[in-house]
Amino acid sequence: MRKTLEILSHFKIEGEITECGPYGNGHINDTVLVVSKLFDGTMKRYILQSVNINVFKRPLEVMENIQRVTDFLRDKNEDERATMHLIPNKDGSSCYIVGGKCWRIYDFIEDSICLDLPETTEDFYQAAVAFGEFQKNLADFPAEKLYESIPDFHNTPKRYNDFIEAVNSDVCGRAKNVREEIEFVKARKDFCSVLYDAKDRGEIPLRVTHNDTKMNNVMLDGKTRKALCVIDLDTIMPGFSVTDFGDAIRFGASTASEDEKDLSKVSMDLEMFDIYTKGFLEGCGGGLLDSEIMLLPEGAKMMTLECGMRFLTDYLNGDTYFRVHYPEHNLDRCHTQFKLVSDMEEKWDKMKDIVKAYCKD
Ligand code: ADP
Ligand code: GN1
Ligand code: MG
C-alpha cells in the first residue's frame, strides 16, 4: 500500500485514498482498484494500471495513442462515461514512470458492468454495437498519428514464423508434450495468410481498429445493460475490421471460458455468431464493404487460430508473455482455441451463409 500511495501521490487525485487492491482478469497489465474519500464524505474510484513493458516496449507511445484517441472520441459522445478518462500526472503528462514501470490512472467507470462471458445474447449484441461504433467513430481519425504499439500484432503469417522458431528452439524442452498441437498449427499454415492476401487484392482496407475486442474489454451500463464504453485501448492501431470482429467471436461466442479444461463444453455458438454480426455491422453504421462482410468468418477463425498459436508459443517459450495462474495454463487456453477452430471448420458453410445475408448486394 505504501508503494502504491507513493505512485498515486504523483497524480491529480481527489480526496484521501482509503483502499487499493488488485482488480480485473486481464492477462497483460497489472490493474489496481483505488478508492478515495472526498471531502464531502462521498467515495470516488479510480483504476491504476502499470503498463506491461515486456509487451509494450514503448509505453510512452502507447500513452500518446490513448490520449489522442480518447480526446478525439470524447468530442463525439456527450456521455462522460462513454470514453475512458486519463487522470493527468501532476507534471501534466499522462503517466508516471518509476523503476522501469509506467503507471497511469483512469476514472473508474461507475454504474457499469464488465463481463468475462456474455450472460445473454443481448449482452453480446451490445458488445458488438460498442466495438462497431468504436470503429465507426474512429473512421476519420488520422491513422498516421498512431504509433504501432505492438508491431505486427495481428500479422498471423509472422506469428506462424515466431511459433515455428519457438518449436525449433524448444527452450524449455516442452515440444515433446505438444506434438499433436504443433501438427494442428502446421496443417493450417496456408490459412494464416488469407487475410493478408485479401488485403493485397484490395478486399479489406486498413482501418483504425481496437485489436483486443474481448467481452471484458467493453463496459455495459449497469442499469440498462446497453453498450457504454470500450476499454483497454493499448492496442489501437491500423488493422482489419474483420479481426476486431473475429477476436470478439473467439472469446464471446464460445460456450465456455478461454481456459476451460473440459473440451466437450467448448464450441462456437452460431446464434451468438449471428447476433454479433448483426450488432457489429449496425455499430459500424453500414461502413463495411461486402468484401469485408464476406470475410468475417475468416476473421473469426484467424483470430482463434492465432490466439491458440500464441498461447502455444508462450507455453513453449516458458510462459513469459501471458499471465498464467498455474503451470499448464497456456496449454489449456491453447486447447480451447484449437477446439473452437475445429468447430468453426465444421460450421463453416453456416457461418458463410449467416454473413452473406448481411451483404448489401
Ligand atoms: P488488461 O490489458 O490486463 O486486460 P484492462 O485495461 O482490460 O487490462 O483492465 C482489466 C480489467 O479492469 C477490465 O477487464 C475491467 O474489468 C477493469 N477496468 C479497466 N479499466 C476500467 C475502468 N476505467 N473502469 C472500470 N473498470 C475498469
Ligand atoms: C491479452 O490484455 P488482455 O487480457 O485484454 C492479449 C490479447 C489476447 C488475449 C487473450 C496486448 O488481452 O491479444 O487475445 O490476452 N493482449 C495483448 O485472452 O497481447
Ligand atoms: Mg483487457
CSV table of C-alpha atoms and ligand atoms in Angstrom, one decimal:
chain,number,residue,atom,x,y,z
A,1,MET,CA,0.0,0.0,0.0
A,2,ARG,CA,2.8,2.4,0.8
A,3,LYS,CA,4.4,2.0,-2.6
A,4,THR,CA,1.0,2.4,-4.3
A,5,LEU,CA,0.4,5.6,-2.3
A,6,GLU,CA,3.7,7.0,-3.4
A,7,ILE,CA,2.8,6.3,-7.0
A,8,LEU,CA,-0.7,7.8,-6.5
A,9,SER,CA,0.8,11.0,-5.0
A,10,HIS,CA,2.1,11.9,-8.4
A,11,PHE,CA,-1.4,12.2,-9.9
A,12,LYS,CA,-4.1,14.7,-9.6
A,13,ILE,CA,-6.4,12.5,-7.4
A,14,GLU,CA,-9.2,13.9,-5.4
A,15,GLY,CA,-9.7,13.2,-1.6
A,16,GLU,CA,-7.9,10.7,0.6
A,17,ILE,CA,-7.1,7.2,-0.5
A,18,THR,CA,-8.8,4.6,1.7
A,19,GLU,CA,-8.4,1.4,-0.2
A,20,CYS,CA,-6.4,-0.2,-3.1
A,21,GLY,CA,-6.2,-3.8,-4.3
A,22,PRO,CA,-5.8,-6.0,-7.4
A,23,TYR,CA,-8.7,-5.8,-9.9
A,24,GLY,CA,-10.0,-7.5,-13.1
A,25,ASN,CA,-9.0,-10.5,-15.1
A,26,GLY,CA,-6.7,-9.1,-17.8
A,27,HIS,CA,-3.7,-11.2,-18.9
A,28,ILE,CA,-1.3,-8.3,-19.6
A,29,ASN,CA,-1.3,-5.2,-17.3
A,30,ASP,CA,-1.4,-5.0,-13.5
A,31,THR,CA,-4.6,-3.4,-12.6
A,32,VAL,CA,-5.4,-1.9,-9.1
A,33,LEU,CA,-8.7,-0.5,-7.9
A,34,VAL,CA,-8.2,2.7,-5.9
A,35,VAL,CA,-10.9,4.1,-3.6
A,36,SER,CA,-10.7,7.6,-2.4
A,37,LYS,CA,-12.9,9.5,0.2
A,38,LEU,CA,-13.8,13.0,-0.9
A,39,PHE,CA,-14.0,15.9,1.5
A,40,ASP,CA,-17.8,15.8,1.4
A,41,GLY,CA,-17.7,12.2,2.6
A,42,THR,CA,-18.6,10.5,-0.8
A,43,MET,CA,-16.3,7.9,-2.4
A,44,LYS,CA,-14.6,8.1,-5.7
A,45,ARG,CA,-12.9,5.2,-7.5
A,46,TYR,CA,-10.0,5.0,-9.9
A,47,ILE,CA,-8.3,2.3,-11.9
A,48,LEU,CA,-4.5,2.4,-11.5
A,49,GLN,CA,-2.5,0.4,-14.1
A,50,SER,CA,1.1,-0.5,-14.7
A,51,VAL,CA,1.6,-0.9,-18.4
A,52,ASN,CA,3.4,-4.2,-19.1
A,53,ILE,CA,6.6,-3.1,-20.6
A,54,ASN,CA,7.6,-6.6,-21.6
A,55,VAL,CA,4.7,-6.4,-24.0
A,56,PHE,CA,4.6,-2.7,-24.8
A,57,LYS,CA,8.3,-1.8,-25.4
A,58,ARG,CA,7.5,1.9,-25.9
A,59,PRO,CA,4.9,2.7,-23.2
A,60,LEU,CA,5.1,6.5,-23.9
A,61,GLU,CA,3.9,5.9,-27.4
A,62,VAL,CA,1.0,3.8,-26.1
A,63,MET,CA,0.1,6.6,-23.8
A,64,GLU,CA,0.2,9.1,-26.6
A,65,ASN,CA,-2.1,6.9,-28.7
A,66,ILE,CA,-4.6,6.6,-25.8
A,67,GLN,CA,-4.5,10.4,-25.1
A,68,ARG,CA,-5.1,11.3,-28.7
A,69,VAL,CA,-7.8,8.7,-29.3
A,70,THR,CA,-9.8,9.5,-26.1
A,71,ASP,CA,-9.6,13.2,-26.8
A,72,PHE,CA,-10.9,12.6,-30.2
A,73,LEU,CA,-13.7,10.2,-29.1
A,74,ARG,CA,-14.8,12.5,-26.2
A,75,ASP,CA,-15.9,15.1,-28.8
A,76,LYS,CA,-18.2,12.5,-30.4
A,77,ASN,CA,-20.2,11.5,-27.4
A,78,GLU,CA,-21.7,13.7,-24.7
A,79,ASP,CA,-22.0,10.9,-22.1
A,80,GLU,CA,-18.9,11.2,-19.8
A,81,ARG,CA,-18.8,7.5,-19.1
A,82,ALA,CA,-18.7,6.6,-22.8
A,83,THR,CA,-15.0,7.5,-23.1
A,84,MET,CA,-12.0,6.4,-21.0
A,85,HIS,CA,-10.7,9.4,-19.0
A,86,LEU,CA,-7.0,9.6,-18.0
A,87,ILE,CA,-6.1,11.4,-14.8
A,88,PRO,CA,-3.0,13.6,-15.5
A,89,ASN,CA,0.2,13.3,-13.7
A,90,LYS,CA,1.0,16.5,-11.7
A,91,ASP,CA,3.6,17.3,-14.2
A,92,GLY,CA,0.9,17.4,-16.9
A,93,SER,CA,1.9,14.1,-18.7
A,94,SER,CA,-0.4,11.1,-18.9
A,95,CYS,CA,1.7,8.7,-16.8
A,96,TYR,CA,4.3,8.3,-14.2
A,97,ILE,CA,7.5,6.3,-14.9
A,98,VAL,CA,9.4,4.8,-12.0
A,99,GLY,CA,11.6,1.7,-11.5
A,100,GLY,CA,11.2,0.7,-15.1
A,101,LYS,CA,7.4,0.8,-14.8
A,102,CYS,CA,4.9,3.0,-16.5
A,103,TRP,CA,1.8,3.9,-14.3
A,104,ARG,CA,-1.4,5.5,-15.4
A,105,ILE,CA,-4.8,6.2,-13.8
A,106,TYR,CA,-8.3,6.3,-15.3
A,107,ASP,CA,-11.5,7.4,-13.7
A,108,PHE,CA,-13.4,4.3,-12.7
A,109,ILE,CA,-16.5,3.9,-15.0
A,110,GLU,CA,-19.3,3.8,-12.4
A,111,ASP,CA,-22.6,2.1,-12.6
A,112,SER,CA,-21.3,-0.3,-15.3
A,113,ILE,CA,-20.7,-4.0,-15.7
A,114,CYS,CA,-17.8,-5.8,-17.3
A,115,LEU,CA,-18.5,-9.5,-18.2
A,116,ASP,CA,-16.0,-12.3,-18.8
A,117,LEU,CA,-18.6,-14.1,-20.8
A,118,PRO,CA,-21.9,-12.7,-22.1
A,119,GLU,CA,-24.8,-13.8,-19.9
A,120,THR,CA,-27.4,-13.4,-22.7
A,121,THR,CA,-27.4,-12.9,-26.4
A,122,GLU,CA,-28.4,-9.3,-25.8
A,123,ASP,CA,-25.2,-8.7,-23.8
A,124,PHE,CA,-23.2,-10.0,-26.7
A,125,TYR,CA,-25.2,-7.9,-29.2
A,126,GLN,CA,-24.5,-4.8,-27.1
A,127,ALA,CA,-20.7,-5.6,-27.0
A,128,ALA,CA,-20.9,-5.9,-30.8
A,129,VAL,CA,-22.6,-2.5,-31.1
A,130,ALA,CA,-19.9,-0.9,-28.9
A,131,PHE,CA,-17.0,-2.3,-30.9
A,132,GLY,CA,-18.7,-1.5,-34.2
A,133,GLU,CA,-19.4,2.1,-33.1
A,134,PHE,CA,-15.9,2.4,-31.8
A,135,GLN,CA,-14.6,1.6,-35.3
A,136,LYS,CA,-17.1,3.9,-36.9
A,137,ASN,CA,-16.2,6.8,-34.6
A,138,LEU,CA,-12.5,6.4,-35.4
A,139,ALA,CA,-13.1,6.2,-39.2
A,140,ASP,CA,-12.0,9.8,-39.6
A,141,PHE,CA,-9.2,9.7,-37.0
A,142,PRO,CA,-5.9,10.4,-38.7
A,143,ALA,CA,-4.3,6.9,-38.6
A,144,GLU,CA,-0.9,8.2,-39.4
A,145,LYS,CA,-0.8,9.9,-36.0
A,146,LEU,CA,-1.0,6.5,-34.3
A,147,TYR,CA,2.1,4.6,-33.2
A,148,GLU,CA,2.1,0.8,-33.8
A,149,SER,CA,2.1,-0.1,-30.1
A,150,ILE,CA,3.0,-3.8,-30.9
A,151,PRO,CA,4.4,-4.1,-34.3
A,152,ASP,CA,2.8,-7.0,-36.4
A,153,PHE,CA,0.3,-7.6,-33.6
A,154,HIS,CA,-2.2,-9.4,-35.8
A,155,ASN,CA,0.2,-10.4,-38.6
A,156,THR,CA,-0.7,-14.0,-38.5
A,157,PRO,CA,1.9,-15.2,-41.0
A,158,LYS,CA,4.6,-13.6,-38.8
A,159,ARG,CA,3.0,-15.2,-35.7
A,160,TYR,CA,3.3,-18.5,-37.5
A,161,ASN,CA,7.0,-18.0,-38.1
A,162,ASP,CA,7.5,-17.0,-34.4
A,163,PHE,CA,5.7,-20.2,-33.5
A,164,ILE,CA,8.0,-22.3,-35.7
A,165,GLU,CA,11.0,-20.6,-34.2
A,166,ALA,CA,9.7,-21.5,-30.7
A,167,VAL,CA,9.2,-25.1,-31.7
A,168,ASN,CA,12.7,-25.3,-33.1
A,169,SER,CA,14.4,-23.6,-30.2
A,170,ASP,CA,12.3,-25.6,-27.6
A,171,VAL,CA,14.0,-23.7,-24.8
A,172,CYS,CA,12.1,-25.5,-22.1
A,173,GLY,CA,12.1,-29.0,-23.6
A,174,ARG,CA,8.3,-28.8,-23.8
A,175,ALA,CA,7.8,-29.5,-27.5
A,176,LYS,CA,7.7,-33.3,-26.9
A,177,ASN,CA,4.5,-32.8,-24.8
A,178,VAL,CA,2.6,-31.0,-27.6
A,179,ARG,CA,3.4,-32.9,-30.9
A,180,GLU,CA,-0.3,-33.0,-31.8
A,181,GLU,CA,-0.9,-29.3,-31.2
A,182,ILE,CA,2.2,-28.4,-33.3
A,183,GLU,CA,0.8,-30.5,-36.1
A,184,PHE,CA,-2.6,-28.9,-35.8
A,185,VAL,CA,-1.0,-25.5,-36.5
A,186,LYS,CA,1.3,-26.7,-39.2
A,187,ALA,CA,-1.7,-28.1,-41.1
A,188,ARG,CA,-3.2,-24.6,-41.2
A,189,LYS,CA,0.0,-22.7,-42.4
A,190,ASP,CA,-1.6,-21.6,-45.7
A,191,PHE,CA,-4.7,-20.3,-44.0
A,192,CYS,CA,-2.6,-17.9,-41.9
A,193,SER,CA,-2.0,-15.6,-44.9
A,194,VAL,CA,-5.6,-15.5,-46.1
A,195,LEU,CA,-6.4,-12.0,-44.8
A,196,TYR,CA,-3.1,-10.5,-45.9
A,197,ASP,CA,-3.7,-11.9,-49.4
A,198,ALA,CA,-7.2,-10.3,-49.3
A,199,LYS,CA,-5.6,-7.0,-48.3
A,200,ASP,CA,-3.2,-7.3,-51.2
A,201,ARG,CA,-6.2,-7.8,-53.5
A,202,GLY,CA,-7.8,-4.7,-52.1
A,203,GLU,CA,-10.7,-6.6,-50.5
A,204,ILE,CA,-10.1,-5.4,-46.9
A,205,PRO,CA,-8.8,-1.9,-46.2
A,206,LEU,CA,-6.7,-0.9,-43.2
A,207,ARG,CA,-8.8,0.9,-40.6
A,208,VAL,CA,-8.3,2.2,-37.1
A,209,THR,CA,-9.1,-0.8,-35.0
A,210,HIS,CA,-9.1,-1.9,-31.4
A,211,ASN,CA,-7.3,-5.2,-31.8
A,212,ASP,CA,-8.3,-6.8,-28.5
A,213,THR,CA,-12.1,-7.0,-28.6
A,214,LYS,CA,-12.7,-9.4,-25.8
A,215,MET,CA,-16.0,-9.2,-23.9
A,216,ASN,CA,-14.2,-8.0,-20.8
A,217,ASN,CA,-12.8,-5.0,-22.8
A,218,VAL,CA,-16.2,-3.4,-23.0
A,219,MET,CA,-18.3,-1.9,-20.3
A,220,LEU,CA,-22.1,-2.2,-20.4
A,221,ASP,CA,-24.4,0.2,-18.5
A,222,GLY,CA,-25.2,-1.3,-15.1
A,223,LYS,CA,-28.9,-0.4,-15.3
A,224,THR,CA,-29.8,-0.6,-18.9
A,225,ARG,CA,-27.1,-3.2,-19.9
A,226,LYS,CA,-26.6,-1.2,-23.1
A,227,ALA,CA,-23.2,-0.6,-24.7
A,228,LEU,CA,-21.4,2.0,-22.7
A,229,CYS,CA,-17.6,2.2,-23.2
A,230,VAL,CA,-14.8,0.4,-24.9
A,231,ILE,CA,-11.8,0.0,-22.6
A,232,ASP,CA,-8.2,-1.5,-22.8
A,233,LEU,CA,-7.0,0.9,-25.5
A,234,ASP,CA,-3.4,-0.2,-25.6
A,235,THR,CA,-3.5,-1.9,-28.9
A,236,ILE,CA,-5.4,0.7,-31.0
A,237,MET,CA,-3.6,0.6,-34.3
A,238,PRO,CA,-4.3,0.4,-38.0
A,239,GLY,CA,-5.8,-3.1,-38.6
A,240,PHE,CA,-8.6,-5.1,-40.3
A,241,SER,CA,-12.2,-4.7,-39.3
A,242,VAL,CA,-12.6,-8.5,-39.6
A,243,THR,CA,-10.0,-9.2,-37.0
A,244,ASP,CA,-11.8,-6.9,-34.5
A,245,PHE,CA,-14.9,-8.9,-35.3
A,246,GLY,CA,-13.1,-12.2,-35.1
A,247,ASP,CA,-11.4,-11.7,-31.8
A,248,ALA,CA,-14.8,-11.0,-30.2
A,249,ILE,CA,-16.2,-14.2,-31.7
A,250,ARG,CA,-13.3,-16.3,-30.5
A,251,PHE,CA,-13.9,-15.1,-26.9
A,252,GLY,CA,-17.6,-14.3,-26.6
A,253,ALA,CA,-19.3,-16.8,-28.9
A,254,SER,CA,-17.5,-19.7,-27.2
A,255,THR,CA,-19.8,-21.7,-25.0
A,256,ALA,CA,-17.0,-22.0,-22.3
A,257,SER,CA,-14.3,-19.8,-20.9
A,258,GLU,CA,-10.9,-19.4,-22.5
A,259,ASP,CA,-9.2,-21.8,-20.1
A,260,GLU,CA,-12.0,-24.5,-19.7
A,261,LYS,CA,-10.3,-27.9,-19.2
A,262,ASP,CA,-13.4,-29.9,-20.3
A,263,LEU,CA,-13.2,-29.5,-24.1
A,264,SER,CA,-16.6,-31.2,-24.5
A,265,LYS,CA,-18.1,-27.9,-23.2
A,266,VAL,CA,-16.3,-25.8,-25.8
A,267,SER,CA,-17.9,-24.9,-29.1
A,268,MET,CA,-18.7,-21.8,-31.2
A,269,ASP,CA,-22.4,-20.8,-30.8
A,270,LEU,CA,-23.8,-20.0,-34.2
A,271,GLU,CA,-26.7,-17.9,-32.7
A,272,MET,CA,-24.1,-15.8,-30.9
A,273,PHE,CA,-22.1,-15.5,-34.2
A,274,ASP,CA,-25.2,-14.3,-35.9
A,275,ILE,CA,-26.2,-11.8,-33.2
A,276,TYR,CA,-22.6,-10.4,-33.1
A,277,THR,CA,-22.6,-10.0,-36.8
A,278,LYS,CA,-25.8,-8.0,-36.7
A,279,GLY,CA,-24.6,-5.8,-33.8
A,280,PHE,CA,-21.2,-5.2,-35.2
A,281,LEU,CA,-22.5,-4.2,-38.7
A,282,GLU,CA,-25.1,-1.9,-37.1
A,283,GLY,CA,-22.5,-0.3,-34.9
A,284,CYS,CA,-20.2,0.2,-38.0
A,285,GLY,CA,-23.2,2.1,-39.4
A,286,GLY,CA,-23.1,0.4,-42.8
A,287,GLY,CA,-19.4,1.3,-43.2
A,288,LEU,CA,-18.1,-2.2,-44.1
A,289,LEU,CA,-17.7,-3.3,-47.7
A,290,ASP,CA,-19.4,-6.5,-48.8
A,291,SER,CA,-16.0,-8.0,-49.3
A,292,GLU,CA,-15.2,-7.4,-45.6
A,293,ILE,CA,-18.5,-8.8,-44.5
A,294,MET,CA,-17.9,-12.0,-46.5
A,295,LEU,CA,-14.5,-12.4,-44.8
A,296,LEU,CA,-15.9,-12.1,-41.2
A,297,PRO,CA,-15.8,-15.9,-40.8
A,298,GLU,CA,-12.1,-15.9,-41.8
A,299,GLY,CA,-11.6,-13.1,-39.2
A,300,ALA,CA,-13.1,-15.3,-36.5
A,301,LYS,CA,-11.1,-18.4,-37.4
A,302,MET,CA,-7.9,-16.4,-37.9
A,303,MET,CA,-8.1,-14.7,-34.5
A,304,THR,CA,-8.9,-18.1,-32.8
A,305,LEU,CA,-6.1,-19.9,-34.6
A,306,GLU,CA,-3.7,-17.0,-34.0
A,307,CYS,CA,-4.5,-16.8,-30.3
A,308,GLY,CA,-4.2,-20.5,-29.8
A,309,MET,CA,-0.9,-20.4,-31.6
A,310,ARG,CA,0.3,-17.5,-29.3
A,311,PHE,CA,-0.7,-19.5,-26.2
A,312,LEU,CA,1.2,-22.5,-27.5
A,313,THR,CA,4.2,-20.4,-28.4
A,314,ASP,CA,4.2,-18.9,-24.9
A,315,TYR,CA,4.0,-22.4,-23.4
A,316,LEU,CA,7.0,-23.4,-25.5
A,317,ASN,CA,8.9,-20.3,-24.5
A,318,GLY,CA,8.3,-20.8,-20.8
A,319,ASP,CA,5.2,-18.6,-20.1
A,320,THR,CA,6.9,-15.3,-20.5
A,321,TYR,CA,4.1,-13.2,-22.1
A,322,PHE,CA,0.6,-14.0,-20.8
A,323,ARG,CA,-0.1,-14.0,-17.1
A,324,VAL,CA,-0.6,-17.6,-16.0
A,325,HIS,CA,-2.1,-18.9,-12.8
A,326,TYR,CA,-0.7,-22.5,-12.9
A,327,PRO,CA,2.0,-24.3,-14.9
A,328,GLU,CA,-0.1,-25.6,-17.9
A,329,HIS,CA,-2.5,-22.6,-18.1
A,330,ASN,CA,-1.3,-21.5,-21.5
A,331,LEU,CA,-1.7,-25.1,-22.8
A,332,ASP,CA,-5.3,-25.3,-21.5
A,333,ARG,CA,-6.0,-22.0,-23.2
A,334,CYS,CA,-4.4,-23.3,-26.4
A,335,HIS,CA,-6.6,-26.4,-26.3
A,336,THR,CA,-9.9,-24.3,-26.1
A,337,GLN,CA,-8.8,-22.2,-29.1
A,338,PHE,CA,-8.0,-25.2,-31.3
A,339,LYS,CA,-11.3,-26.9,-30.3
A,340,LEU,CA,-13.0,-23.7,-31.5
A,341,VAL,CA,-11.1,-23.7,-34.7
A,342,SER,CA,-12.1,-27.3,-35.5
A,343,ASP,CA,-15.7,-26.4,-34.6
A,344,MET,CA,-15.7,-23.4,-36.9
A,345,GLU,CA,-14.3,-25.6,-39.7
A,346,GLU,CA,-17.3,-27.9,-39.2
A,347,LYS,CA,-19.7,-25.0,-39.2
A,348,TRP,CA,-18.0,-23.1,-42.0
A,349,ASP,CA,-20.8,-23.2,-44.6
A,350,LYS,CA,-23.3,-22.0,-42.0
A,351,MET,CA,-21.0,-19.1,-40.9
A,352,LYS,CA,-20.7,-18.1,-44.5
A,353,ASP,CA,-24.5,-18.2,-45.1
A,354,ILE,CA,-25.0,-16.1,-42.0
A,355,VAL,CA,-22.7,-13.3,-43.1
A,356,LYS,CA,-24.0,-13.4,-46.7
A,357,ALA,CA,-27.4,-12.5,-45.5
A,358,TYR,CA,-26.0,-9.2,-44.2
A,359,CYS,CA,-24.3,-8.2,-47.5
A,360,LYS,CA,-25.8,-5.1,-49.3
A,361,ASP,CA,-25.7,-6.7,-52.8
B,1,ADP,P1,-5.6,-5.9,-19.5
B,1,ADP,O1,-4.8,-5.2,-20.6
B,1,ADP,O2,-4.7,-6.5,-18.5
B,1,ADP,O3,-6.7,-6.7,-20.0
B,1,ADP,P2,-7.6,-3.9,-18.9
B,1,ADP,O4,-7.4,-2.5,-19.2
B,1,ADP,O5,-8.6,-4.6,-19.8
B,1,ADP,O6,-6.3,-4.7,-18.7
B,1,ADP,O7,-8.3,-3.9,-17.4
B,1,ADP,C1,-8.5,-5.1,-16.7
B,1,ADP,C2,-9.9,-5.0,-16.2
B,1,ADP,O8,-10.1,-3.9,-15.3
B,1,ADP,C3,-11.0,-4.9,-17.2
B,1,ADP,O9,-11.4,-6.1,-17.8
B,1,ADP,C4,-12.2,-4.2,-16.4
B,1,ADP,O10,-12.8,-5.2,-15.6
B,1,ADP,C5,-11.4,-3.4,-15.4
B,1,ADP,N1,-11.3,-1.9,-15.8
B,1,ADP,C6,-10.3,-1.4,-16.5
B,1,ADP,N2,-10.5,-0.1,-16.7
B,1,ADP,C7,-11.6,0.2,-16.1
B,1,ADP,C8,-12.3,1.5,-15.8
B,1,ADP,N3,-11.9,2.6,-16.3
B,1,ADP,N4,-13.4,1.4,-15.1
B,1,ADP,C9,-13.9,0.2,-14.6
B,1,ADP,N5,-13.2,-0.9,-14.7
B,1,ADP,C10,-12.1,-1.0,-15.5
B,2,GN1,C1,-4.5,-10.4,-23.9
B,2,GN1,O1,-4.9,-7.8,-22.2
B,2,GN1,P1,-6.0,-8.7,-22.4
B,2,GN1,O2,-6.1,-9.8,-21.3
B,2,GN1,O3,-7.3,-8.0,-22.7
B,2,GN1,C2,-3.8,-10.1,-25.3
B,2,GN1,C3,-4.7,-10.3,-26.4
B,2,GN1,C4,-5.2,-11.8,-26.4
B,2,GN1,C5,-5.9,-12.0,-25.0
B,2,GN1,C6,-6.2,-13.5,-24.9
B,2,GN1,C7,-1.7,-7.0,-25.6
B,2,GN1,O4,-5.6,-9.5,-23.8
B,2,GN1,O5,-4.0,-10.1,-27.6
B,2,GN1,O6,-6.1,-12.1,-27.4
B,2,GN1,O7,-5.0,-11.7,-23.9
B,2,GN1,N1,-3.3,-8.7,-25.3
B,2,GN1,C8,-2.1,-8.4,-25.7
B,2,GN1,O8,-7.2,-13.6,-23.9
B,2,GN1,O9,-1.3,-9.2,-26.1
B,3,MG,MG,-8.3,-6.3,-21.0
